[in-house]
Coordinates of C-alpha atoms and ligand atoms in Angstrom, one line a residue:
X63 CA 39.7 128.6 125.9
X64 CA 37.0 129.4 123.4
X65 CA 36.7 127.6 120.1
X66 CA 37.8 130.7 118.1
X67 CA 41.0 131.4 120.0
X68 CA 44.2 130.9 118.0
X69 CA 46.2 128.1 119.6
X70 CA 49.9 128.4 119.0
X71 CA 52.5 125.7 119.3
X72 CA 54.4 127.3 122.1
X73 CA 54.1 127.7 125.9
X74 CA 53.1 124.1 126.3
X75 CA 52.4 122.9 129.8
X76 CA 55.4 121.2 131.5
X77 CA 55.7 117.4 131.0
X78 CA 55.0 115.6 134.3
X79 CA 55.5 112.0 133.2
X80 CA 58.6 111.4 131.0
X81 CA 58.9 107.7 131.5
X82 CA 58.1 107.0 127.8
X83 CA 60.7 109.5 126.5
X84 CA 63.4 108.1 128.9
X85 CA 62.7 104.5 127.9
X86 CA 62.8 105.5 124.2
X87 CA 66.3 106.9 124.9
X88 CA 67.4 103.6 126.4
X89 CA 67.1 104.5 130.1
X90 CA 65.4 102.6 132.9
X91 CA 62.6 104.7 134.5
X92 CA 61.0 103.8 137.8
X93 CA 58.4 101.8 135.9
X94 CA 58.1 100.5 132.4
X95 CA 56.0 103.0 130.4
X96 CA 52.9 101.6 128.6
X97 CA 50.5 102.7 125.9
X98 CA 48.4 100.8 123.3
X99 CA 48.2 101.1 119.6
X100 CA 44.5 102.1 118.8
X101 CA 44.1 103.2 122.4
X102 CA 41.6 105.7 120.9
X103 CA 39.1 103.4 119.3
X104 CA 35.8 101.6 119.1
X105 CA 36.3 99.5 122.2
X106 CA 35.5 102.6 124.2
X107 CA 31.7 103.5 124.3
X108 CA 32.6 107.2 124.6
X109 CA 34.6 106.9 121.3
X110 CA 31.6 105.2 119.5
X111 CA 29.3 108.0 120.7
X112 CA 31.4 110.7 119.1
X113 CA 32.1 108.7 115.9
X114 CA 28.4 107.9 115.5
X115 CA 27.7 111.6 114.8
X116 CA 30.2 112.1 112.0
X117 CA 32.0 110.6 109.0
X118 CA 35.5 109.1 109.9
X119 CA 37.6 111.5 107.8
X120 CA 35.4 114.5 108.8
X121 CA 36.3 113.6 112.3
X122 CA 40.0 113.5 111.4
X123 CA 39.6 117.0 109.9
X124 CA 38.2 118.4 113.1
X125 CA 41.0 119.3 115.6
X126 CA 38.5 119.5 118.4
X127 CA 37.2 115.9 117.7
X128 CA 40.8 114.6 117.3
X129 CA 41.7 116.2 120.6
X130 CA 38.7 114.8 122.5
X131 CA 39.3 111.3 121.0
X132 CA 43.0 111.4 121.9
X133 CA 42.2 112.4 125.5
X134 CA 39.4 109.8 126.1
X135 CA 41.7 106.8 126.9
X136 CA 43.8 109.0 129.2
X137 CA 40.8 109.7 131.4
X138 CA 40.3 105.9 131.9
X139 CA 43.8 104.4 132.1
X140 CA 47.1 105.6 133.4
X141 CA 48.8 105.3 130.0
X142 CA 52.3 106.8 129.8
X143 CA 51.9 108.2 126.3
X144 CA 49.2 109.3 123.9
X145 CA 49.0 109.1 120.1
X146 CA 47.2 111.7 118.1
X147 CA 43.9 110.5 116.7
X148 CA 44.2 110.6 112.9
X149 CA 44.8 108.1 110.1
X150 CA 47.7 107.1 107.9
X151 CA 45.5 107.6 104.8
X152 CA 45.4 111.4 105.1
X153 CA 48.6 111.3 103.0
X154 CA 47.1 109.7 99.9
X155 CA 44.2 112.2 100.4
X156 CA 46.7 115.1 100.5
X157 CA 48.2 113.8 97.2
X158 CA 44.8 114.1 95.6
X159 CA 43.2 110.7 96.1
X160 CA 39.6 110.2 97.3
X161 CA 39.4 107.8 100.3
X162 CA 36.2 107.0 102.3
X163 CA 35.9 104.9 105.5
X164 CA 33.0 102.6 104.9
X165 CA 31.3 100.8 107.8
X166 CA 32.0 97.1 107.8
X167 CA 34.4 97.5 104.9
X168 CA 37.2 99.8 106.1
X169 CA 39.2 102.3 104.0
X170 CA 38.0 102.4 100.4
X171 CA 39.6 104.4 97.5
X172 CA 37.2 105.6 94.8
X173 CA 39.8 105.4 92.1
X174 CA 43.0 103.4 93.0
X175 CA 46.2 103.5 91.0
X176 CA 46.2 100.9 88.3
X177 CA 49.1 101.5 86.0
X178 CA 52.2 103.6 86.2
X179 CA 50.6 106.4 84.1
X180 CA 48.2 106.9 87.0
X181 CA 51.1 108.5 89.0
X182 CA 50.6 111.6 86.9
X183 CA 47.3 112.0 88.7
X184 CA 49.1 112.5 92.0
X185 CA 50.1 115.9 93.3
X186 CA 53.9 116.0 93.1
X187 CA 54.6 118.9 95.4
X188 CA 52.3 118.6 98.3
X189 CA 52.2 121.7 100.6
X190 CA 51.7 119.9 103.9
X191 CA 51.1 123.1 105.7
X192 CA 48.1 123.7 103.5
X193 CA 46.8 120.1 102.9
X194 CA 47.5 118.6 106.3
X195 CA 47.2 121.7 108.4
X196 CA 44.2 120.2 110.3
X197 CA 46.4 117.4 111.7
X198 CA 49.0 120.0 112.9
X199 CA 46.2 122.0 114.5
X200 CA 44.9 118.9 116.2
X201 CA 48.4 118.2 117.6
X202 CA 48.9 121.7 118.9
X203 CA 45.4 121.8 120.6
X204 CA 45.9 118.3 122.1
X205 CA 49.4 119.1 123.4
X206 CA 47.9 122.0 125.3
X207 CA 44.8 120.1 126.6
X208 CA 46.9 117.1 127.7
X209 CA 48.3 119.5 130.3
X210 CA 51.7 117.8 130.4
X211 CA 50.2 114.6 131.7
X212 CA 52.1 112.4 129.2
X213 CA 53.9 113.0 125.9
X214 CA 52.0 113.1 122.6
X215 CA 53.1 110.9 119.7
X216 CA 52.7 111.9 116.1
X217 CA 52.6 109.3 113.3
X218 CA 52.6 108.4 109.7
X219 CA 52.2 105.4 107.4
X220 CA 55.4 104.2 105.8
X221 CA 55.8 104.5 102.0
X222 CA 55.3 100.8 101.1
X223 CA 52.1 100.5 103.3
X224 CA 50.7 103.7 101.8
X225 CA 51.6 102.5 98.3
X226 CA 49.9 99.2 98.8
X227 CA 46.7 101.0 99.9
X228 CA 46.8 103.4 97.0
X229 CA 47.0 100.4 94.5
X230 CA 44.8 97.9 96.3
X231 CA 42.2 100.6 97.0
X232 CA 41.5 99.2 100.5
X233 CA 42.3 96.2 102.7
X234 CA 43.6 93.0 101.0
X235 CA 44.8 89.6 102.0
X236 CA 47.3 89.0 99.2
X237 CA 48.2 92.5 98.3
X238 CA 48.8 91.0 94.9
X239 CA 47.8 94.2 92.9
X240 CA 50.4 96.2 94.8
X241 CA 53.0 93.5 94.7
X242 CA 52.5 93.1 90.9
X243 CA 53.9 96.7 90.6
X244 CA 57.0 95.7 92.5
X245 CA 57.7 92.8 90.1
X246 CA 56.4 94.4 86.9
X247 CA 57.0 98.1 87.4
X248 CA 60.0 98.4 89.8
X249 CA 61.0 101.8 88.5
X250 CA 57.5 103.3 88.8
X251 CA 57.3 101.7 92.2
X252 CA 60.4 103.4 93.4
X253 CA 59.1 106.7 91.9
X254 CA 55.9 106.4 93.9
X255 CA 57.8 105.3 97.1
X256 CA 60.1 108.3 96.7
X257 CA 57.2 110.7 96.2
X258 CA 55.6 109.4 99.4
X259 CA 58.9 109.6 101.3
X260 CA 59.2 113.3 100.4
X261 CA 55.7 114.1 101.7
X262 CA 56.2 112.0 104.8
X263 CA 59.4 113.8 105.8
X264 CA 57.7 117.2 105.6
X265 CA 54.6 115.8 107.3
X266 CA 56.6 114.5 110.3
X267 CA 58.6 117.7 110.6
X268 CA 55.3 119.6 110.6
X269 CA 54.0 117.4 113.4
X270 CA 57.0 118.1 115.5
X271 CA 56.7 121.9 114.8
X272 CA 53.1 121.6 115.9
X273 CA 54.0 119.9 119.2
X274 CA 54.5 116.1 118.7
X275 CA 57.1 114.8 121.2
X276 CA 57.8 111.5 119.5
X277 CA 57.1 110.0 116.0
X278 CA 56.0 106.5 115.0
X279 CA 56.2 105.2 111.5
X280 CA 53.8 102.4 110.7
X281 CA 54.9 99.9 108.1
X282 CA 51.9 97.7 108.7
X283 CA 52.2 95.8 105.5
X284 CA 55.9 94.8 105.9
X285 CA 54.9 91.1 106.4
X286 CA 53.5 90.7 103.0
X287 CA 57.0 91.4 101.6
X288 CA 59.8 88.8 101.8
X289 CA 63.3 89.8 103.0
X290 CA 64.6 90.6 99.5
X291 CA 61.6 92.8 98.6
X292 CA 61.7 94.4 102.0
X293 CA 65.3 95.4 101.5
X294 CA 64.6 96.9 98.2
X295 CA 61.2 98.5 98.6
X296 CA 60.7 99.3 102.3
X297 CA 64.0 99.6 104.3
X298 CA 65.7 102.3 102.2
X299 CA 62.7 104.6 102.6
X300 CA 62.3 103.9 106.3
X301 CA 66.0 104.8 106.7
X302 CA 65.7 107.9 104.5
X303 CA 62.8 109.2 106.5
X304 CA 64.6 108.8 109.9
X305 CA 67.8 110.3 108.6
X306 CA 66.2 113.3 106.9
X307 CA 63.8 114.1 109.8
X308 CA 66.7 113.9 112.3
X309 CA 69.0 116.0 110.2
X310 CA 66.5 118.7 109.7
X311 CA 65.5 118.7 113.4
X312 CA 69.2 118.9 114.4
X313 CA 69.6 122.1 112.3
X314 CA 67.1 123.6 114.7
X315 CA 68.7 122.1 117.8
X316 CA 65.7 119.7 118.2
X317 CA 65.6 116.0 118.7
X318 CA 62.6 113.7 119.1
X319 CA 62.7 109.9 119.5
X320 CA 61.4 108.0 116.5
X321 CA 59.8 104.5 116.5
X322 CA 59.6 102.2 113.5
X323 CA 56.9 99.5 113.6
X324 CA 57.2 97.1 110.7
X325 CA 54.6 94.5 111.4
X326 CA 55.7 90.9 110.8
X327 CA 59.2 91.9 109.6
X328 CA 61.0 89.7 112.1
X329 CA 63.3 88.7 109.2
X330 CA 64.6 92.3 109.2
X331 CA 65.1 93.0 112.9
X332 CA 68.9 93.4 112.6
X333 CA 68.5 95.9 109.7
X334 CA 65.7 97.8 111.5
X335 CA 67.8 98.2 114.6
X336 CA 70.4 100.0 112.5
X337 CA 68.0 102.3 110.7
X338 CA 68.4 105.5 112.7
X339 CA 65.3 104.9 114.8
X340 CA 65.7 105.0 118.6
X341 CA 62.9 102.4 119.1
X342 CA 61.8 99.3 117.2
X343 CA 58.2 98.2 117.6
X344 CA 57.5 94.5 117.6
X345 CA 54.5 92.4 116.8
X346 CA 53.7 89.3 118.9
X347 CA 55.3 86.8 116.7
X348 CA 58.8 87.7 118.0
X349 CA 60.1 86.3 121.3
X350 CA 61.3 89.1 123.6
X351 CA 64.6 87.5 124.5
X352 CA 65.6 86.8 120.9
X353 CA 64.5 90.3 119.9
X354 CA 66.9 91.7 122.5
X355 CA 69.7 89.4 121.3
X356 CA 69.2 90.2 117.6
X357 CA 69.0 94.0 118.2
X358 CA 72.2 93.8 120.3
X359 CA 71.3 96.7 122.7
X360 CA 71.4 99.2 119.8
X361 CA 67.8 100.3 120.2
X362 CA 64.9 100.4 122.7
X363 CA 62.1 97.9 122.0
X364 CA 58.3 98.4 122.1
X365 CA 55.6 95.8 122.2
X366 CA 54.5 93.1 121.9
X367 CA 51.7 91.3 123.7
X368 CA 49.3 89.5 121.4
X369 CA 46.2 91.8 121.4
X370 CA 44.1 88.7 121.7
X371 CA 45.6 88.0 125.1
X372 CA 43.3 90.7 126.3
X373 CA 40.5 88.2 125.9
X374 CA 42.1 86.2 128.8
X375 CA 41.0 86.5 132.4
X376 CA 42.8 89.3 134.3
X377 CA 45.0 86.9 136.3
X378 CA 46.3 85.3 133.1
X379 CA 46.9 88.8 131.6
X380 CA 49.0 89.6 134.6
X381 CA 51.1 86.4 134.2
X382 CA 51.6 87.0 130.5
X383 CA 52.8 90.6 131.2
X384 CA 55.2 89.4 133.9
X385 CA 56.8 86.9 131.4
X386 CA 57.0 89.6 128.7
X387 CA 58.7 92.0 131.2
X388 CA 61.2 89.2 132.2
X389 CA 62.0 88.7 128.5
X390 CA 62.5 92.3 127.6
X391 CA 63.9 93.6 130.9
X392 CA 63.1 97.0 132.2
X393 CA 65.7 99.2 130.5
X394 CA 65.0 100.7 127.1
X395 CA 61.6 99.0 127.0
X396 CA 58.1 100.4 126.2
X397 CA 55.2 98.0 126.8
X398 CA 52.5 97.9 124.2
X399 CA 50.5 95.3 122.3
X400 CA 51.9 93.7 119.1
X401 CA 49.2 95.5 117.1
X402 CA 46.1 97.6 117.8
X403 CA 43.2 97.0 120.1
X404 CA 40.1 95.4 118.5
X405 CA 36.6 96.9 118.9
X406 CA 35.2 94.0 120.9
X407 CA 37.8 94.3 123.7
X408 CA 36.8 94.9 127.2
X409 CA 38.2 98.2 128.6
X410 CA 38.6 96.5 132.0
X411 CA 41.1 94.1 130.6
X412 CA 43.0 97.0 129.1
X413 CA 43.1 98.5 132.6
X414 CA 44.4 95.1 133.8
X415 CA 47.2 95.2 131.2
X416 CA 48.3 98.7 132.1
X417 CA 48.3 97.9 135.8
X418 CA 50.2 94.7 135.4
X419 CA 52.9 96.5 133.4
X420 CA 53.2 99.1 136.1
X421 CA 53.1 96.8 139.1
X422 CA 55.5 94.1 137.9
X423 CA 58.0 96.6 136.4
X424 CA 58.1 98.7 139.6
X425 CA 59.0 95.6 141.6
X426 CA 61.6 94.5 139.0
X427 CA 63.3 97.9 138.9
X428 CA 63.4 98.0 142.8
X429 CA 64.9 94.5 143.0
X430 CA 67.5 95.1 140.4
Ligands
CP3_70 C1 46.8 100.4 108.5 C2 46.4 101.6 109.3 C3 45.3 102.5 109.1 N1 45.3 103.5 110.0 C4 46.4 103.3 110.8 C5 47.2 102.2 110.4 C6 48.5 101.7 110.9 C7 48.3 100.9 112.1 C8 47.8 99.5 111.9 O1 48.5 98.7 111.3 O2 46.7 99.3 112.3 C9 46.9 104.2 111.9 C10 45.9 104.7 112.9 N2 44.5 104.8 112.7 C11 44.0 105.4 113.8 C12 45.0 105.8 114.7 C13 44.8 106.7 115.9 C14 45.5 106.6 117.0 C15 45.4 105.4 117.9 O3 46.1 104.4 117.6 O4 44.7 105.4 118.9 C16 46.2 105.3 114.1 C17 47.6 105.4 114.7 C18 42.6 105.7 114.0 C19 41.6 104.8 113.4 N3 41.5 104.4 112.1 C20 40.4 103.6 111.9 C21 39.7 103.5 113.2 C22 38.5 102.6 113.4 C23 37.3 103.1 112.5 C24 36.4 104.1 113.1 O5 36.7 104.8 114.1 O6 35.3 104.2 112.6 C25 40.5 104.2 114.1 C26 40.1 104.4 115.6 C27 40.0 103.1 110.6 C28 41.1 102.4 109.9 N4 42.2 103.0 109.3 C29 42.9 102.0 108.7 C30 42.3 100.8 108.9 C31 42.8 99.5 108.4 C32 41.2 101.0 109.6 C33 40.2 100.0 110.2 C34 39.0 99.8 109.4 C35 38.0 98.9 110.1 O7 38.3 98.2 111.0 O8 36.8 99.1 109.8 C36 44.2 102.3 108.0

């Protein structure tokens, strides 16, 4: 395939490993599927090599680079799913905000939202096919180049997480600027959350049309909200996104599993399991057995090994994985970390994690 060929979202290679999709739908495949959040990342020397040549968001805007970075971890590890290389902050960019990725500092907005009047600066009707076309192209190209090895997951940031970045202007420990809006400007907060929800719905539908076989919604900043604020400012939008995406896909006779990952939102597990998502992603602060009890078999679960357990010796990783599998069981379960991989992690220990999931779960499924 030459670089100038038009790559269309059709005639994709046949999927050879559907363990992830079956587990997402509540089945028990022959082994528990496993992937890692941030599996394309700086812990891989081949990732650092590509990233060293280009600015972060320029990399995100290059379908060829996104495809290569998405495929890199699959060449090393027998993951059962892949996630498209991109970032959640492409949405604020599409709405007209300038965001840079600064080395050592992380995402940085040039001109964050300060007061409700600033909402007027945002583009209200974002044409995702124009503004985020580069993500759709990356998905289509990657789905072809993955050759049906594993499914490709598309993703988005959830409204509250994106809103907090747009107001804080970058990372924050207290998120107090963004939370100030919730308490002081609740109406404008809802207006912004609604605007984001509308863009996110179109963005996710565009990703499916481009070839995404599952969708994950990252509410990374759920934990900074308490249960009352979560119920008012996060949950209704998470629900709305799943319902609208599913309804629109249904009209076309399509259906893709959706995963919600609301980090540190253990207080809302019951509500999350009744929010129209097939899969609820968990961070490591939740005990697997109690997560199963509280979600009452309504959803599949994904997670949740402490990423820092990858600093342990390989034998200990294997023991930790075995206990995690015993807690979750092997039906309707997708193994993952409780959050992303860190740049200083050893790829060999990632391999040990993946192997441990496959080996222990194969035995458990056979013995059942
Ligand atoms: C909050 C958030 C962001 N981005 C994302 C989230 C939600 C998940 C989470 O809670 O971590 C989502 C994301 N970002 C990235 C992916 C790609 C797919 C994958 O997981 O492999 C995904 C799914 C690439 C990336 N996005 C980023 C990197 C690392 C920076 C680099 O490559 O230079 C990668 C691989 C940068 C990024 N982008 C963001 C942050 C906080 C950072 C880290 C900044 C830093 O540590 O310096 C915003």
